[in-house]
PDB file of C-alpha atoms in Angstrom:
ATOM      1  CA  UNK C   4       0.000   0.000   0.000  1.00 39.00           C
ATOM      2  CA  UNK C   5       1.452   3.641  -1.136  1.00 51.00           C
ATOM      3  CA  UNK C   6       2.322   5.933   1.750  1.00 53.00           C
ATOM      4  CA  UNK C   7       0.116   9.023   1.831  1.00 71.00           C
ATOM      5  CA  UNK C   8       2.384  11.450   1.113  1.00 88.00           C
ATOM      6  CA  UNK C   9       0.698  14.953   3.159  1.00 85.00           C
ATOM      7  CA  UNK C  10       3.413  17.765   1.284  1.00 86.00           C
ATOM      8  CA  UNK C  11       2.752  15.813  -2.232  1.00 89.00           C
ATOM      9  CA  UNK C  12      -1.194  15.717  -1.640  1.00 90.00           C
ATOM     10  CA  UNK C  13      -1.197  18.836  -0.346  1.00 89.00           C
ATOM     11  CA  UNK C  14       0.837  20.720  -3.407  1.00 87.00           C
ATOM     12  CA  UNK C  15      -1.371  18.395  -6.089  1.00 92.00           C
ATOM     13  CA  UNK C  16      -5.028  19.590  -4.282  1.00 93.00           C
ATOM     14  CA  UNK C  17      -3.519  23.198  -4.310  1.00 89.00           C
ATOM     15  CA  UNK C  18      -2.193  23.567  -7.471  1.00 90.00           C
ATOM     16  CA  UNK C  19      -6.209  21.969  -8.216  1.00 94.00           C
ATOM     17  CA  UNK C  20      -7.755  24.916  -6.339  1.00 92.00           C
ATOM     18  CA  UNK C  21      -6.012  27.531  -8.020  1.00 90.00           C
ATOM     19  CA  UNK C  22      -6.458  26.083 -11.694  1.00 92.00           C
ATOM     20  CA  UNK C  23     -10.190  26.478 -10.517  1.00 93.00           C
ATOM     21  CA  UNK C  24     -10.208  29.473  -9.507  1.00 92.00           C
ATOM     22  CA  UNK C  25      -8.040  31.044 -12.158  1.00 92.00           C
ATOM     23  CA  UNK C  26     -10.216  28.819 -14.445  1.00 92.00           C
ATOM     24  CA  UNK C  27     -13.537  29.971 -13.181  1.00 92.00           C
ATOM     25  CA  UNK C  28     -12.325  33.729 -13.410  1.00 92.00           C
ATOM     26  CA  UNK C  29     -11.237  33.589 -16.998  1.00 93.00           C
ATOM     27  CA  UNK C  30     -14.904  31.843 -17.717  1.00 93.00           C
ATOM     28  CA  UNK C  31     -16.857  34.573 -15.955  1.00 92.00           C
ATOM     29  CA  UNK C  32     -15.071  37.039 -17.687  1.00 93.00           C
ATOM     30  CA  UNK C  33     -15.007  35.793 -21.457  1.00 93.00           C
ATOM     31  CA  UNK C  34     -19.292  35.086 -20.787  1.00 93.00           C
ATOM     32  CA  UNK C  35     -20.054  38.527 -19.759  1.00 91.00           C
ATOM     33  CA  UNK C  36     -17.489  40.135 -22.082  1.00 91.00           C
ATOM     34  CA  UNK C  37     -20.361  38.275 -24.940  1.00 90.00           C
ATOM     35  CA  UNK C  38     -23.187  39.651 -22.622  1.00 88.00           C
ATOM     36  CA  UNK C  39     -21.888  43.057 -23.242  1.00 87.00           C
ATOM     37  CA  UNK C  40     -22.632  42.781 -26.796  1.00 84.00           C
ATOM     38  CA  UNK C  41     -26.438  41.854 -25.837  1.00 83.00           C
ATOM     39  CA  UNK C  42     -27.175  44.900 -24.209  1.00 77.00           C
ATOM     40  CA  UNK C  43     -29.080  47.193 -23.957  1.00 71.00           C
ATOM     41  CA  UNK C  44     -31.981  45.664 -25.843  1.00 73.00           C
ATOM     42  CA  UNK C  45     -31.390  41.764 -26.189  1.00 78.00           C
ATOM     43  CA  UNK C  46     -32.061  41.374 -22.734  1.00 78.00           C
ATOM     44  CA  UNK C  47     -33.394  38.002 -23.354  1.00 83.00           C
ATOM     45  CA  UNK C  48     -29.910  36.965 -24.870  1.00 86.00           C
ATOM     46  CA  UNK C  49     -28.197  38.667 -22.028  1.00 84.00           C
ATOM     47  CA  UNK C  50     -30.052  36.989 -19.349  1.00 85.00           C
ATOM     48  CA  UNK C  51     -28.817  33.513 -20.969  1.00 88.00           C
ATOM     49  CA  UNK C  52     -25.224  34.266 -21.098  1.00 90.00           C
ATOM     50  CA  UNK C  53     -25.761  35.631 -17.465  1.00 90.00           C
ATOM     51  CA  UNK C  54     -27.028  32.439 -16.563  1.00 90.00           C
ATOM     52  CA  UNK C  55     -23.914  30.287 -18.432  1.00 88.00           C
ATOM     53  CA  UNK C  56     -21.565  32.905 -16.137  1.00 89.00           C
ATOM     54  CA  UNK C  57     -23.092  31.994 -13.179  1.00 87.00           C
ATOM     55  CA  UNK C  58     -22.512  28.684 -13.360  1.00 89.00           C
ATOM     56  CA  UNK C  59     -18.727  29.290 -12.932  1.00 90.00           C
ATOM     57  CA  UNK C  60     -19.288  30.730  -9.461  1.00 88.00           C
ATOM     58  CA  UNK C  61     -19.337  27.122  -9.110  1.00 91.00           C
ATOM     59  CA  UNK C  62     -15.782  26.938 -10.069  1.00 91.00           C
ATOM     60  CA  UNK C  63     -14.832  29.638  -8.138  1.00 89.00           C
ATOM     61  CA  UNK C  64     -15.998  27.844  -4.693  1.00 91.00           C
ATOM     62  CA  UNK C  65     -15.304  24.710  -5.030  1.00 94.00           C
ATOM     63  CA  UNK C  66     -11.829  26.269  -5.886  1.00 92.00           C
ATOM     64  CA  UNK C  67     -11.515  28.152  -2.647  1.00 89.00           C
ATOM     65  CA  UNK C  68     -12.584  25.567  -0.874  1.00 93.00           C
ATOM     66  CA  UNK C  69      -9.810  23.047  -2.054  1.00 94.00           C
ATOM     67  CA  UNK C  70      -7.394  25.623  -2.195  1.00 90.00           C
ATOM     68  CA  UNK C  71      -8.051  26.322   1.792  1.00 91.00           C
ATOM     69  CA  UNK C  72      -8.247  22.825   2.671  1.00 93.00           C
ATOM     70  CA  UNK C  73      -4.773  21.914   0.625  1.00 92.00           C
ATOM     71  CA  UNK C  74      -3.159  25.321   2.380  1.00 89.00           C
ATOM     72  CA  UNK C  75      -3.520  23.771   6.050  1.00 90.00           C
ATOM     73  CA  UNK C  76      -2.538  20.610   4.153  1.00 91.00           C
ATOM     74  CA  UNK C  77       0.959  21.972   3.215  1.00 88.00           C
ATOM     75  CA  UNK C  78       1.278  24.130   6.340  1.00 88.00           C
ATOM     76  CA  UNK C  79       0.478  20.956   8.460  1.00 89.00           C
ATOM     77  CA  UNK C  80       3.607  19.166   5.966  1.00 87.00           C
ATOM     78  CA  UNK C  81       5.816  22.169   6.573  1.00 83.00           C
ATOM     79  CA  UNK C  82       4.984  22.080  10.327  1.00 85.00           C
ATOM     80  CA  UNK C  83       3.994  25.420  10.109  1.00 84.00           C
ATOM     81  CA  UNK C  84       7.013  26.646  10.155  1.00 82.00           C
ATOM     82  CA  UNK C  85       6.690  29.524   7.214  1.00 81.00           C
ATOM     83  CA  UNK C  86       4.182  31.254   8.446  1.00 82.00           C
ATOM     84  CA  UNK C  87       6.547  33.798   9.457  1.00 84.00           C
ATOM     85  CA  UNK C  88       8.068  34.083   5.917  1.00 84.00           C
ATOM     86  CA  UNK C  89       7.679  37.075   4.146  1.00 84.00           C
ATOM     87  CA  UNK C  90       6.391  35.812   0.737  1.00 82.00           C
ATOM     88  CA  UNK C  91       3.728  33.828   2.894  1.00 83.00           C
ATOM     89  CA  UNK C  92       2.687  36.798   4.726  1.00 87.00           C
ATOM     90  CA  UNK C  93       2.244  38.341   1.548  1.00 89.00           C
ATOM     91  CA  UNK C  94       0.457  35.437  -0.154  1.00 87.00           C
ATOM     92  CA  UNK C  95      -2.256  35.431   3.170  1.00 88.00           C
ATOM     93  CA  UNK C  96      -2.727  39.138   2.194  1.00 91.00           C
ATOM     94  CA  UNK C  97      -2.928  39.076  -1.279  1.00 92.00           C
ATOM     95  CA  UNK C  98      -5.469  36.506  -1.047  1.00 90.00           C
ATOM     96  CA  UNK C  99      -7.472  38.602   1.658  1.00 91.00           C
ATOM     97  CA  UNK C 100      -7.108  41.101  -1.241  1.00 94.00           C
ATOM     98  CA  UNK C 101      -8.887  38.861  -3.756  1.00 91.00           C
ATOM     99  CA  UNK C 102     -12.106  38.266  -0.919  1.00 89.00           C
ATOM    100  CA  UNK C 103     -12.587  41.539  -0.529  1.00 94.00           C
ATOM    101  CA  UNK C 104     -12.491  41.924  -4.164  1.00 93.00           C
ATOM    102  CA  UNK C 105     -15.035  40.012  -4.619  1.00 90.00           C
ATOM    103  CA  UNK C 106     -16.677  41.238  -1.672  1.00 91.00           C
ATOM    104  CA  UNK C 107     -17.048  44.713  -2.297  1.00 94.00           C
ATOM    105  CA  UNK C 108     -16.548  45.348  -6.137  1.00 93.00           C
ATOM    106  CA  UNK C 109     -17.493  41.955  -7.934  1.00 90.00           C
ATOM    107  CA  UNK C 110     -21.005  40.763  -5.838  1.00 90.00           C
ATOM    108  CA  UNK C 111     -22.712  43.704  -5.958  1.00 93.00           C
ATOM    109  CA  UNK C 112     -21.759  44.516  -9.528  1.00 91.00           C
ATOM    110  CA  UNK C 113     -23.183  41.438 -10.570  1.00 90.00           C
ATOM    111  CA  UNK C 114     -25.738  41.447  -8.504  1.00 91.00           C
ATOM    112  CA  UNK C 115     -26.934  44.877 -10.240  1.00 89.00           C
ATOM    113  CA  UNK C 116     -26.489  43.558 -13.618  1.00 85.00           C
ATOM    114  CA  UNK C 117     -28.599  40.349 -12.393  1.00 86.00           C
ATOM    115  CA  UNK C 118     -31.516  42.962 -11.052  1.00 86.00           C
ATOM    116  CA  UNK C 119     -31.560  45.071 -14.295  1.00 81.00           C
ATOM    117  CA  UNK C 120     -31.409  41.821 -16.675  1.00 80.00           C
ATOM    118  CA  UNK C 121     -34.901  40.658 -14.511  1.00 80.00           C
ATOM    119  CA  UNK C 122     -36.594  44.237 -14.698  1.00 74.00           C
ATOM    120  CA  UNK C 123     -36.397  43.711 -18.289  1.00 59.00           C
ATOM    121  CA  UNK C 124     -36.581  47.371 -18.940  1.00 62.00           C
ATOM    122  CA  UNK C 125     -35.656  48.140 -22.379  1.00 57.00           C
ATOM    123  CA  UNK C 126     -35.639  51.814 -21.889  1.00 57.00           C
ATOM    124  CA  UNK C 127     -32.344  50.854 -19.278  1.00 58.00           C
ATOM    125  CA  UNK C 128     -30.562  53.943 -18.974  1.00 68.00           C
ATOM    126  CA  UNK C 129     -26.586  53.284 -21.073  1.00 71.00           C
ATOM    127  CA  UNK C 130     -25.216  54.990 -18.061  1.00 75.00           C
ATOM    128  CA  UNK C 131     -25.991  52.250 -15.844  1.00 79.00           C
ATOM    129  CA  UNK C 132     -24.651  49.903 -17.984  1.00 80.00           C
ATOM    130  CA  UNK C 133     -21.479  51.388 -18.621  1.00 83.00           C
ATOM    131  CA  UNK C 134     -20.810  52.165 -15.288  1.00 85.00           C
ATOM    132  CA  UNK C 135     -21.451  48.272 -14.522  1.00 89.00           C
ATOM    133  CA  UNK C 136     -19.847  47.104 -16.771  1.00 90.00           C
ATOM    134  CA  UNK C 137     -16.936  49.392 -16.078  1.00 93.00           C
ATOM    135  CA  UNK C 138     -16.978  48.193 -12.407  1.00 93.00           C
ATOM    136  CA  UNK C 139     -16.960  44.599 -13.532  1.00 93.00           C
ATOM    137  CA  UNK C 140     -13.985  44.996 -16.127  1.00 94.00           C
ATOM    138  CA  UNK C 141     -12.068  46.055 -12.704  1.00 95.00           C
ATOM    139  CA  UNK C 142     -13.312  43.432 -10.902  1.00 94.00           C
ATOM    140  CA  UNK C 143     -11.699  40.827 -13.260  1.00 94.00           C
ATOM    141  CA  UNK C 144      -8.407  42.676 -13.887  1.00 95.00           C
ATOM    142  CA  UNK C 145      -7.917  43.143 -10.313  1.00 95.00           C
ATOM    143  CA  UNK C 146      -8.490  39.171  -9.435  1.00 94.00           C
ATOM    144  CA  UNK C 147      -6.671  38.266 -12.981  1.00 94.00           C
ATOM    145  CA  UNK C 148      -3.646  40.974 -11.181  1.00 95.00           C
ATOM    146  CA  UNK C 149      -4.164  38.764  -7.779  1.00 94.00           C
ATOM    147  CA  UNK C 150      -4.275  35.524  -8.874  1.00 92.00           C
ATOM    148  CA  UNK C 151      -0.560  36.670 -11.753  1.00 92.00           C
ATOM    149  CA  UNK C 152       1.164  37.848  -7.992  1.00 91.00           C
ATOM    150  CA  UNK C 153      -0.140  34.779  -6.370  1.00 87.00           C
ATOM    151  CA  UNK C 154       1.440  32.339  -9.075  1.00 85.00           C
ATOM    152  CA  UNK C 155       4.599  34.415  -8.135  1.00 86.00           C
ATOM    153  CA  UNK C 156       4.867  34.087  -4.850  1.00 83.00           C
ATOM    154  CA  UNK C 157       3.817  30.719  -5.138  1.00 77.00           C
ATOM    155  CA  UNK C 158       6.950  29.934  -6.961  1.00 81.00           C
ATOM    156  CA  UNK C 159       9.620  32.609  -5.797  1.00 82.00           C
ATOM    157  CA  UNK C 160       8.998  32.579  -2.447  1.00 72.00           C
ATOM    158  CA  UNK C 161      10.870  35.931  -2.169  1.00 66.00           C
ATOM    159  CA  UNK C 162      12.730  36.530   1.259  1.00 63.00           C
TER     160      UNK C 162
END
């Protein structure tokens, strides 16, 4: 029987979570970059390619979820001991950054495009949707910025 290797498992499972999640952004953001050309006035359209986005929220938790649970898996392997490393610190914080992101620029921007895709207003003012979609273009450069300085640390582990 193979020895369960917890640094090898660990590293496999993380490098997993962060294909989903890199995954999962890159799908969000190539579905509503084609909803963009829907609106305003093929709301019907929209609200399909909305729907085909949403689905790789999906990607985007399950992602975070493995990624957590392989973290403690590699910190457990490492015995903890680089949590007092400076390219760890800054790892923890740049992926603090990314929750927040989400948090406070990409959920409510999509939750806003959500509510004016089911008012079904055609007479939708273009300032709304320019300044949503504007919100959600930063959004996805900012995690797409994240996730780039994540890979880096990841692999330089800069002292």
């Amino acid at each position: 029987m193979a020895t369960f290797n917890l640094f090898t498992t660990g590293l496999f499972l993380h490098i997993i979570g962060i294909a989903l999640i890199s995954g999962g952004t890159l799908g969000h953001y190539i579905t509503l970059r084609k909803l963009w050309g829907y609106l305003p006035g093929e709301n019907q359209k929209a609200t399909v390619v909305f729907k085909i986005s949403s689905t790789y929220d999906w990607f985007l938790r399950i992602g975070g979820v493995v990624l957590i649970l392989s973290g403690f898996m590699l910190l457990r392997a490492y015995q903890f001991g680089v949590t007092k490393q400076f390219w760890f610190e800054f790892k923890m914080g740049l992926i603090v950054l990314m929750m927040l992101n989400i948090i406070l620029i990409g959920a409510p921007g999509i939750k806003k495009l959500q509510a004016l895709l089911v008012a079904d207003n055609s007479v939708t003012d273009m300032l709304q949707y320019g300044a949503l979609r504007k919100r959600i273009r930063v959004f996805h450069i900012g995690q797409f910025l994240i996730l780039l300085l994540i890979f880096m640390m990841g692999v330089f582990k800069f002292q």
